[in-house]
Coordinates of N, CA and C in Angstrom, one line a residue:
X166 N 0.8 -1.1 0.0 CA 0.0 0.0 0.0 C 0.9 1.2 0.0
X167 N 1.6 1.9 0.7 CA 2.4 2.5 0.7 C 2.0 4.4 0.9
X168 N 2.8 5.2 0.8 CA 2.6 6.8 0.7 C 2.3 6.9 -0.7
X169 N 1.5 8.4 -1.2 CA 1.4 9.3 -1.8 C 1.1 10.3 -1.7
X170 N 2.0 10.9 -2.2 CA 2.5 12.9 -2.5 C 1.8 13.5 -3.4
X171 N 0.9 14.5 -3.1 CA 0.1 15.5 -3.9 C 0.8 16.8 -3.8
X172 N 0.6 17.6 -4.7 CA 1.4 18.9 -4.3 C 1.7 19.4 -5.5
X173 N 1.8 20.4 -5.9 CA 2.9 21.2 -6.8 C 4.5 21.3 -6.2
X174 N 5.3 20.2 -6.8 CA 6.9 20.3 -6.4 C 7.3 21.4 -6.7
X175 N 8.5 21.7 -5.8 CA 9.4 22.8 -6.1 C 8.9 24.2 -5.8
X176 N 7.5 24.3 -5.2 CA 7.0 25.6 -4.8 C 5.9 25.7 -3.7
X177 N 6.6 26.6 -3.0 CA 5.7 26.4 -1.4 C 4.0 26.5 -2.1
X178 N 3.5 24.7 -1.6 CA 2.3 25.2 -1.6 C 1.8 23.6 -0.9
X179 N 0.5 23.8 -0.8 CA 0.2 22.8 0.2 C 0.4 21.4 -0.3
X180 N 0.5 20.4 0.7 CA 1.2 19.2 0.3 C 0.0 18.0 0.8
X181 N -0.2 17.1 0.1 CA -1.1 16.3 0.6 C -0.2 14.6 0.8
X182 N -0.2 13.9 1.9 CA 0.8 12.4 2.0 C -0.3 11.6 2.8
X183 N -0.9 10.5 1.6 CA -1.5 9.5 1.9 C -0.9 8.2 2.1
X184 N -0.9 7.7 3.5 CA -0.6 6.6 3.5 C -1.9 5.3 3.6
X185 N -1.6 4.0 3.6 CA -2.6 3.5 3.1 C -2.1 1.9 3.8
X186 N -2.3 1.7 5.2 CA -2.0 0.6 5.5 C -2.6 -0.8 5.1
X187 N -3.6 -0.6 5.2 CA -4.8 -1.5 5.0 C -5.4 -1.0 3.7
X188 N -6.3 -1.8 3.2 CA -7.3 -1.7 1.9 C -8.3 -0.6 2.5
X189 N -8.7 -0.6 3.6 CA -9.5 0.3 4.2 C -9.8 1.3 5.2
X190 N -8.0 1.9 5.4 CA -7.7 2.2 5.9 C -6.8 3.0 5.5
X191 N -6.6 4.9 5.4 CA -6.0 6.1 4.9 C -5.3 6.4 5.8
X192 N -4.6 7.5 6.1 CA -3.9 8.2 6.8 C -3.5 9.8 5.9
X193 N -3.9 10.6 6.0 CA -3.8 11.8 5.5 C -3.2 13.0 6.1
X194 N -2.2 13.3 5.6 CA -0.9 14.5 6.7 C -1.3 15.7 5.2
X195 N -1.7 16.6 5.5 CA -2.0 17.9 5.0 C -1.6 19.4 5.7
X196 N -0.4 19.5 4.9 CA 0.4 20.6 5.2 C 0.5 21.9 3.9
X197 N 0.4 23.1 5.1 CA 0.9 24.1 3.8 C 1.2 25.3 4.8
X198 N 2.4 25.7 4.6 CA 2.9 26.8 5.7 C 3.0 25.9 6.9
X199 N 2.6 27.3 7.8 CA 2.6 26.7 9.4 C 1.3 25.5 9.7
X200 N 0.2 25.5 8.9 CA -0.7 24.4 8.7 C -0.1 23.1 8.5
X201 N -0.8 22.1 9.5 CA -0.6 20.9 9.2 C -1.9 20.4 10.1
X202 N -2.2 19.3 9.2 CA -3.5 18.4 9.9 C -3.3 17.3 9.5
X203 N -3.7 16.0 10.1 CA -3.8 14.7 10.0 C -6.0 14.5 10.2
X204 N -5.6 12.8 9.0 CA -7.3 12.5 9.1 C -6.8 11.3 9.0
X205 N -7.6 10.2 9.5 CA -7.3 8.9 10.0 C -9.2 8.5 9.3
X206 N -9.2 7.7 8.5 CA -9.9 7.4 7.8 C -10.1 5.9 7.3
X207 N -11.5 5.0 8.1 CA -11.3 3.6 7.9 C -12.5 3.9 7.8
X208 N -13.0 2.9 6.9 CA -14.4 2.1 5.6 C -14.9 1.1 6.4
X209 N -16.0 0.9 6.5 CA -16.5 -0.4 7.3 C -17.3 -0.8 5.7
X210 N -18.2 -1.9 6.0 CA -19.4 -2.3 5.1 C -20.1 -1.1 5.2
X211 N -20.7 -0.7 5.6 CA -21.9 0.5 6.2 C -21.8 1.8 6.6
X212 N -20.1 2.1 7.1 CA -19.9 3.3 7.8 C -18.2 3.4 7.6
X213 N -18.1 4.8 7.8 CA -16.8 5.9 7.4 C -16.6 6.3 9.0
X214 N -15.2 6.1 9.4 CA -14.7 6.6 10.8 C -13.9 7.8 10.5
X215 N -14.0 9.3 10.6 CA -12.8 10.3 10.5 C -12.2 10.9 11.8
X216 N -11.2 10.6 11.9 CA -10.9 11.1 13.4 C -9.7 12.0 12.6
X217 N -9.6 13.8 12.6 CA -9.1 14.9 12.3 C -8.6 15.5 13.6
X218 N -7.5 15.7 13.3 CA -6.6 16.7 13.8 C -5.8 17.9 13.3
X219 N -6.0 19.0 14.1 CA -5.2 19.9 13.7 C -4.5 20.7 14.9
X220 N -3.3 20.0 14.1 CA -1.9 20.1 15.6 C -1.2 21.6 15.4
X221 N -1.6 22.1 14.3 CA -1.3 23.8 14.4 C -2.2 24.8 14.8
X222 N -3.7 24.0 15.3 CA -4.0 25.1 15.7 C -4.1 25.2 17.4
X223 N -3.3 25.8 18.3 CA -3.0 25.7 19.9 C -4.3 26.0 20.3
X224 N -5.2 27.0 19.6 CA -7.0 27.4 20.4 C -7.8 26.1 20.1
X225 N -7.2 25.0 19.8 CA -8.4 24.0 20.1 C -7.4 22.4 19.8
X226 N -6.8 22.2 21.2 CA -5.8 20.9 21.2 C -7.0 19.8 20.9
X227 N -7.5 19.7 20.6 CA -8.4 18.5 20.7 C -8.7 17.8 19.0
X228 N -8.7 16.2 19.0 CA -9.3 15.5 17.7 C -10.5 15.9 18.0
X229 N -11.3 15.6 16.7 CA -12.2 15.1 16.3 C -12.7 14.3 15.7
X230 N -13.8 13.6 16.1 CA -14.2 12.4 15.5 C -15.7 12.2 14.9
X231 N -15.7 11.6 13.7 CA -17.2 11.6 13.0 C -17.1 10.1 12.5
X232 N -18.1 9.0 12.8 CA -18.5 8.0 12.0 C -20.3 8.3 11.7
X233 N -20.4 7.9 10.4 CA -21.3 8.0 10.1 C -21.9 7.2 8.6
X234 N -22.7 7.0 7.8 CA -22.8 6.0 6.9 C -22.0 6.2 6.4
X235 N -21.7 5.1 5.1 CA -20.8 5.4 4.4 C -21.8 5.7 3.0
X236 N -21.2 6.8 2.2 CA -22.2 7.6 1.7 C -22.2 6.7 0.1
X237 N -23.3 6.8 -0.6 CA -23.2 6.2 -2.0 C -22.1 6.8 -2.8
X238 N -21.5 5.8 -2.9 CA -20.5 6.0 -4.0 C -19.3 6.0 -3.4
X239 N -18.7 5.7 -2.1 CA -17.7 5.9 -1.5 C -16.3 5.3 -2.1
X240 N -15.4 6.2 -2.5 CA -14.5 5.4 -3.6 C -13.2 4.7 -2.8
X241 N -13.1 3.7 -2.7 CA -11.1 4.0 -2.0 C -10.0 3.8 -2.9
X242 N -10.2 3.9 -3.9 CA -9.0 3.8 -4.7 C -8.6 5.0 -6.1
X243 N -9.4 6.3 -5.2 CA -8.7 7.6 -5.4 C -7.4 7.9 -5.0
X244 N -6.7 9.2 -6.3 CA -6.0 9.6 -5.7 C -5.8 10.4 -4.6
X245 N -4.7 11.0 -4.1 CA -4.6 11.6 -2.4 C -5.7 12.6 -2.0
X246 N -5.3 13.6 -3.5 CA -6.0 14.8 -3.6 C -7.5 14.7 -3.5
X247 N -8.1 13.8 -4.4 CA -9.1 13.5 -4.9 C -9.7 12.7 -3.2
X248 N -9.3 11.7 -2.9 CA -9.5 11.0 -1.4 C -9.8 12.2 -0.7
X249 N -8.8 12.7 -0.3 CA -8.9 13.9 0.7 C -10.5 15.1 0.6
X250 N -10.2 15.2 -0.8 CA -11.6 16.3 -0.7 C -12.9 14.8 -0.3
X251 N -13.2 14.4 -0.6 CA -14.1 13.4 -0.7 C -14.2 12.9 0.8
X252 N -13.1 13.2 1.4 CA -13.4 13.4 2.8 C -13.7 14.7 3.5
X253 N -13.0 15.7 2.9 CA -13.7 16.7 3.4 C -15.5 17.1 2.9
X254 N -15.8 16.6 1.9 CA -17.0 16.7 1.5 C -17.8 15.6 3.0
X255 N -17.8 14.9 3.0 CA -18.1 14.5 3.6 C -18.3 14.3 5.2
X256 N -16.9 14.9 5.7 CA -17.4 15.8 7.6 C -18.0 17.3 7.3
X257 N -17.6 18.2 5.9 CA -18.4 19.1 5.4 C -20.6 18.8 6.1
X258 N -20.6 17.1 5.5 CA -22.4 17.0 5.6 C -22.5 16.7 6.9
X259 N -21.4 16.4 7.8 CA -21.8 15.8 9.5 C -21.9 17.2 10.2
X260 N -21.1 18.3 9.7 CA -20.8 19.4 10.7 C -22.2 19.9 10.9

């Protein structure tokens, strides 16, 4: 399974690194500048687990965590960029 690098090389701009231990199971480090956040992202039959962090921002040390259906059409064999929004779409409809 391994990592994957999203990004525009060679120019400060945000970086997306998916790793992928499991078949159903992501790991997402999203950096740009002093920003960085991690999403921890596992697929059941039925339901999506996102447990989000963001370790640069000091006004709120705390994860968050959303399981919820897993929505029609859930893909896992997008790429980083593409995974990642599709997760943000998605705690986007829980918030």
């Amino acid at each position: 399974m391994g990592a994957v690098s999203a990004g525009a090389p060679g120019r400060t701009s945000w970086r997306v690194t998916m790793t992928r231990p499991d078949a159903r199971v992501s790991l997402f480090e999203v950096a740009l500048s002093d920003y960085r956040e991690f999403f921890f992202v596992a697929v059941g039959d039925r339901s999506v687990s996102v447990t989000m962090y963001d370790t640069s921002d000091e006004t709120h040390p705390e994860p968050q965590v959303f399981t919820f259906a897993k929505p029609y059409g859930w893909d896992m064999d997008l790429e980083a960029e593409e995974a990642l929004l599709q997760v943000w779409q998605a705690i986007g409809v829980q918030r």
